[in-house]
Coordinates of C-alpha atoms in Angstrom, one line a residue:
L1 CA 11.6 15.5 -0.5
A2 CA 15.7 15.1 -1.5
T3 CA 15.9 14.2 2.0
T4 CA 13.9 12.0 2.4
I5 CA 15.0 9.8 -1.0
V6 CA 19.0 10.1 0.8
C7 CA 16.8 8.5 4.4
G8 CA 15.7 5.8 1.8
V9 CA 18.6 4.8 0.7
A10 CA 20.5 5.4 4.4
M11 CA 17.5 3.0 5.4
A12 CA 18.6 0.0 3.2
L13 CA 21.9 0.0 3.6
T14 CA 22.9 0.9 6.8
K15 CA 23.5 -2.3 8.9
S16 CA 23.5 0.0 12.5
A17 CA 20.3 0.4 14.0
T18 CA 20.9 4.1 15.9
T19 CA 21.4 5.1 11.9
L20 CA 17.8 3.1 10.6
R21 CA 15.8 5.2 13.4
N22 CA 17.8 8.2 13.4
A23 CA 17.2 8.1 9.3
L24 CA 13.6 6.2 9.7
V25 CA 12.8 10.0 12.1
V26 CA 14.5 12.3 10.1
G27 CA 12.8 10.6 6.5
A28 CA 9.2 10.5 8.4
T29 CA 9.3 14.4 9.0
G30 CA 10.7 15.2 5.5
W31 CA 8.2 12.8 3.9
S32 CA 5.4 14.6 6.6
Y33 CA 6.3 18.0 5.5
F34 CA 6.8 17.5 1.8
F35 CA 3.2 16.2 1.8
L36 CA 1.5 19.1 4.0
L37 CA 3.1 21.7 1.5
D38 CA 1.1 20.5 -1.9
K39 CA -1.9 19.9 -2.2
A40 CA -2.4 17.9 -5.4
F41 CA 0.1 15.5 -3.1
Y42 CA -3.1 14.8 -1.1
G43 CA -3.4 11.1 -2.0
N44 CA -4.2 8.1 -0.3
L45 CA -1.3 6.5 -0.9
N46 CA 0.4 9.2 0.1
Y47 CA -1.8 9.6 3.9
L48 CA -1.1 6.0 4.7
L49 CA 2.6 6.4 4.0
V50 CA 2.5 9.4 6.2
C51 CA 0.6 7.1 8.9
L52 CA 3.4 3.7 8.3
L53 CA 6.2 6.2 8.7
W54 CA 4.8 7.8 12.0
T55 CA 3.3 4.3 12.9
L56 CA 7.0 2.4 12.3
V57 CA 8.5 5.7 14.4
L58 CA 6.8 5.1 16.9
T59 CA 6.7 1.7 17.5
R60 CA 9.3 -1.1 17.6
A61 CA 8.3 -2.7 13.7
W62 CA 11.7 -0.3 12.4
R63 CA 13.8 -2.9 14.7
A64 CA 12.2 -5.9 11.4
V65 CA 14.3 -4.6 9.3
D66 CA 17.5 -5.0 11.3
R67 CA 18.3 -9.1 12.4
S68 CA 20.2 -7.9 15.3
T69 CA 17.6 -6.0 16.5
S70 CA 14.6 -8.2 15.4
S71 CA 13.7 -9.8 18.6
Q72 CA 13.2 -6.9 19.9
M73 CA 10.4 -5.8 18.3
R74 CA 6.9 -7.1 19.9
P75 CA 3.5 -8.7 17.7
I76 CA 2.1 -5.2 18.3
D77 CA 4.2 -2.9 16.7
L78 CA 4.1 -5.7 13.2
G79 CA 0.1 -5.8 13.9
A80 CA 0.4 -2.2 13.9
V81 CA 1.5 -1.6 10.6
Q82 CA -0.3 -4.5 9.8
M83 CA -4.4 -3.0 10.2
L84 CA -3.2 -0.5 9.7
I85 CA -2.7 -1.7 5.5
A86 CA -5.5 -3.9 6.3
L87 CA -7.7 -0.8 7.0
M88 CA -6.6 0.9 3.6
Y89 CA -7.6 -1.8 1.6
F90 CA -10.6 -2.0 3.5
Y91 CA -11.3 1.7 3.0
A92 CA -10.6 1.9 -1.1
G93 CA -13.1 -1.0 -0.5
V94 CA -15.8 1.5 1.0
V95 CA -14.8 4.4 -1.8
K96 CA -15.9 2.4 -4.6
L97 CA -18.9 1.4 -3.3
S98 CA -20.2 4.5 -5.2
A99 CA -22.1 4.3 -8.1
D100 CA -19.6 5.8 -10.3
W101 CA -16.9 3.0 -9.7
L102 CA -19.7 0.5 -9.7
S103 CA -20.7 1.2 -13.0
G104 CA -17.2 1.1 -14.4
D105 CA -17.4 4.9 -15.0
V106 CA -14.1 5.0 -13.5
L107 CA -12.1 2.3 -14.8
A108 CA -14.1 3.4 -18.4
E109 CA -11.9 7.0 -18.0
F110 CA -8.6 5.7 -16.8
L111 CA -8.6 3.1 -19.8
T112 CA -9.1 6.3 -21.8
I113 CA -6.1 8.6 -20.6
S114 CA -4.3 5.2 -21.0
P115 CA -5.4 2.9 -23.4
A116 CA -4.6 -1.0 -22.4
P117 CA -1.9 -2.6 -24.3
G118 CA -2.1 -5.1 -27.0
P119 CA -5.4 -6.9 -27.3
L120 CA -6.5 -6.0 -23.4
A121 CA -8.1 -2.8 -24.8
A122 CA -10.6 -5.2 -27.4
I123 CA -11.5 -7.3 -23.9
L124 CA -11.7 -4.0 -21.9
A125 CA -13.4 -2.1 -24.0
N126 CA -16.7 -4.3 -23.2
R127 CA -19.3 -2.4 -20.7
P128 CA -19.9 -5.7 -19.1
T129 CA -16.2 -6.6 -18.4
L130 CA -15.6 -3.1 -16.7
V131 CA -18.8 -3.5 -14.5
A132 CA -17.7 -6.9 -13.7
L133 CA -13.7 -5.5 -12.9
A134 CA -15.7 -2.4 -11.0
F135 CA -17.3 -4.8 -8.7
G136 CA -14.2 -6.9 -8.5
G137 CA -11.7 -4.5 -7.5
A138 CA -14.4 -3.3 -4.4
L139 CA -14.8 -6.8 -3.8
F140 CA -10.9 -7.5 -3.4
D141 CA -10.6 -4.3 -1.3
L142 CA -13.1 -5.0 1.4
S143 CA -12.2 -8.5 1.8
I144 CA -8.0 -8.6 1.3
G145 CA -7.6 -6.9 4.1
P146 CA -9.9 -9.9 7.2
L147 CA -7.8 -11.8 4.4
L148 CA -4.3 -11.5 5.1
C149 CA -5.3 -10.3 9.0
W150 CA -5.9 -14.5 9.5
K151 CA -3.5 -16.3 10.0
R152 CA -4.7 -19.7 7.9
T153 CA -5.7 -17.5 5.0
R154 CA -3.3 -15.1 4.4
R155 CA 0.2 -16.9 2.4
K156 CA -3.3 -17.1 0.3
A157 CA -4.3 -13.9 0.3
L158 CA -1.0 -12.4 -0.5
W159 CA -0.8 -14.3 -3.8
L160 CA -4.2 -12.9 -4.7
V161 CA -2.5 -9.3 -3.7
A162 CA 0.7 -10.0 -6.2
G163 CA -1.8 -11.0 -8.8
F164 CA -4.5 -7.5 -8.0
H165 CA -1.4 -5.4 -8.1
I166 CA 0.4 -7.4 -11.4
T167 CA -2.7 -6.2 -13.1
N168 CA -3.4 -2.8 -11.9
F169 CA 0.7 -2.4 -13.1
I170 CA -0.3 -3.7 -16.4
V171 CA -3.4 -2.3 -16.8
L172 CA -4.2 0.7 -15.9
D173 CA -2.2 2.7 -15.5
V174 CA -1.3 3.1 -11.6
P175 CA 1.8 1.7 -11.8
E176 CA 3.7 3.8 -9.0
V177 CA 0.7 2.4 -6.4
A178 CA 1.1 -0.5 -7.2
L179 CA 4.1 -0.9 -6.9
A180 CA 3.9 0.8 -3.8
M181 CA 0.7 -1.1 -2.4
L182 CA 2.5 -4.9 -3.4
A183 CA 5.3 -3.9 -1.7
L184 CA 4.5 -2.6 1.5
T185 CA 1.5 -5.4 1.6
G186 CA 4.4 -7.6 0.8
A187 CA 6.7 -6.0 4.2
A188 CA 4.3 -6.3 6.2
F189 CA 2.7 -9.7 6.2
A190 CA 5.3 -12.1 4.6
P191 CA 7.5 -12.2 7.7
S192 CA 4.3 -13.2 9.9

C-alpha cells in the first residue's frame, strides 16, 4: 500500500512521461496485489480502481496527464475510461433496484451508524424522505452514465455529479467514496 501511495505522489509530481508510465504500472500492480490479499477490501470502488488503473496502463489514456504527450492519446483511450466509469454508475443503479434499498432501509441504517448533521437529522428521520432519496439515488445512478457519455448533456451531468457526491459527503458516512467518484468522474469527463 505504501508503494502505491509513493507511486501516486510520483505521478502527481513528475513531468516525465516515462516516470509517469512506470509509476502507473508499479502503482497498479501494488494496488491490485493489496486488493487481492484483503477480502474486506473487495468493495465496488476498489474493483473500479483496479479496473481503471489497468485500463490506464493498457491504453494511452495516462498520457492525458502530461501536456507534452496528451496529443498522442487516441479518443478511444479516454472513451475506455469514460465507459468504465459510466458502467460503474449504471451497475450501482442496478444494485439499488433491490427492495432493501428502495424501501429506504439502507439509508436509514447509514444514518443510524452516522447521524446527519444538525437540522438534516430531523428531515432524514422521515420515512417518505428516505424513500424519495432512495429512489432518487437509484434513478441518478441509472441515468448519469448515459448523460455523461452524450456530449450535449455532459456539462449539466457533471453539475449533477458534483451535487450528488457533495450531498453524499455531507449526509452519509462515505466521504472517501463521494470524493473519489467526484474526482474520477471529473477527471474522465471534464476534459472532453
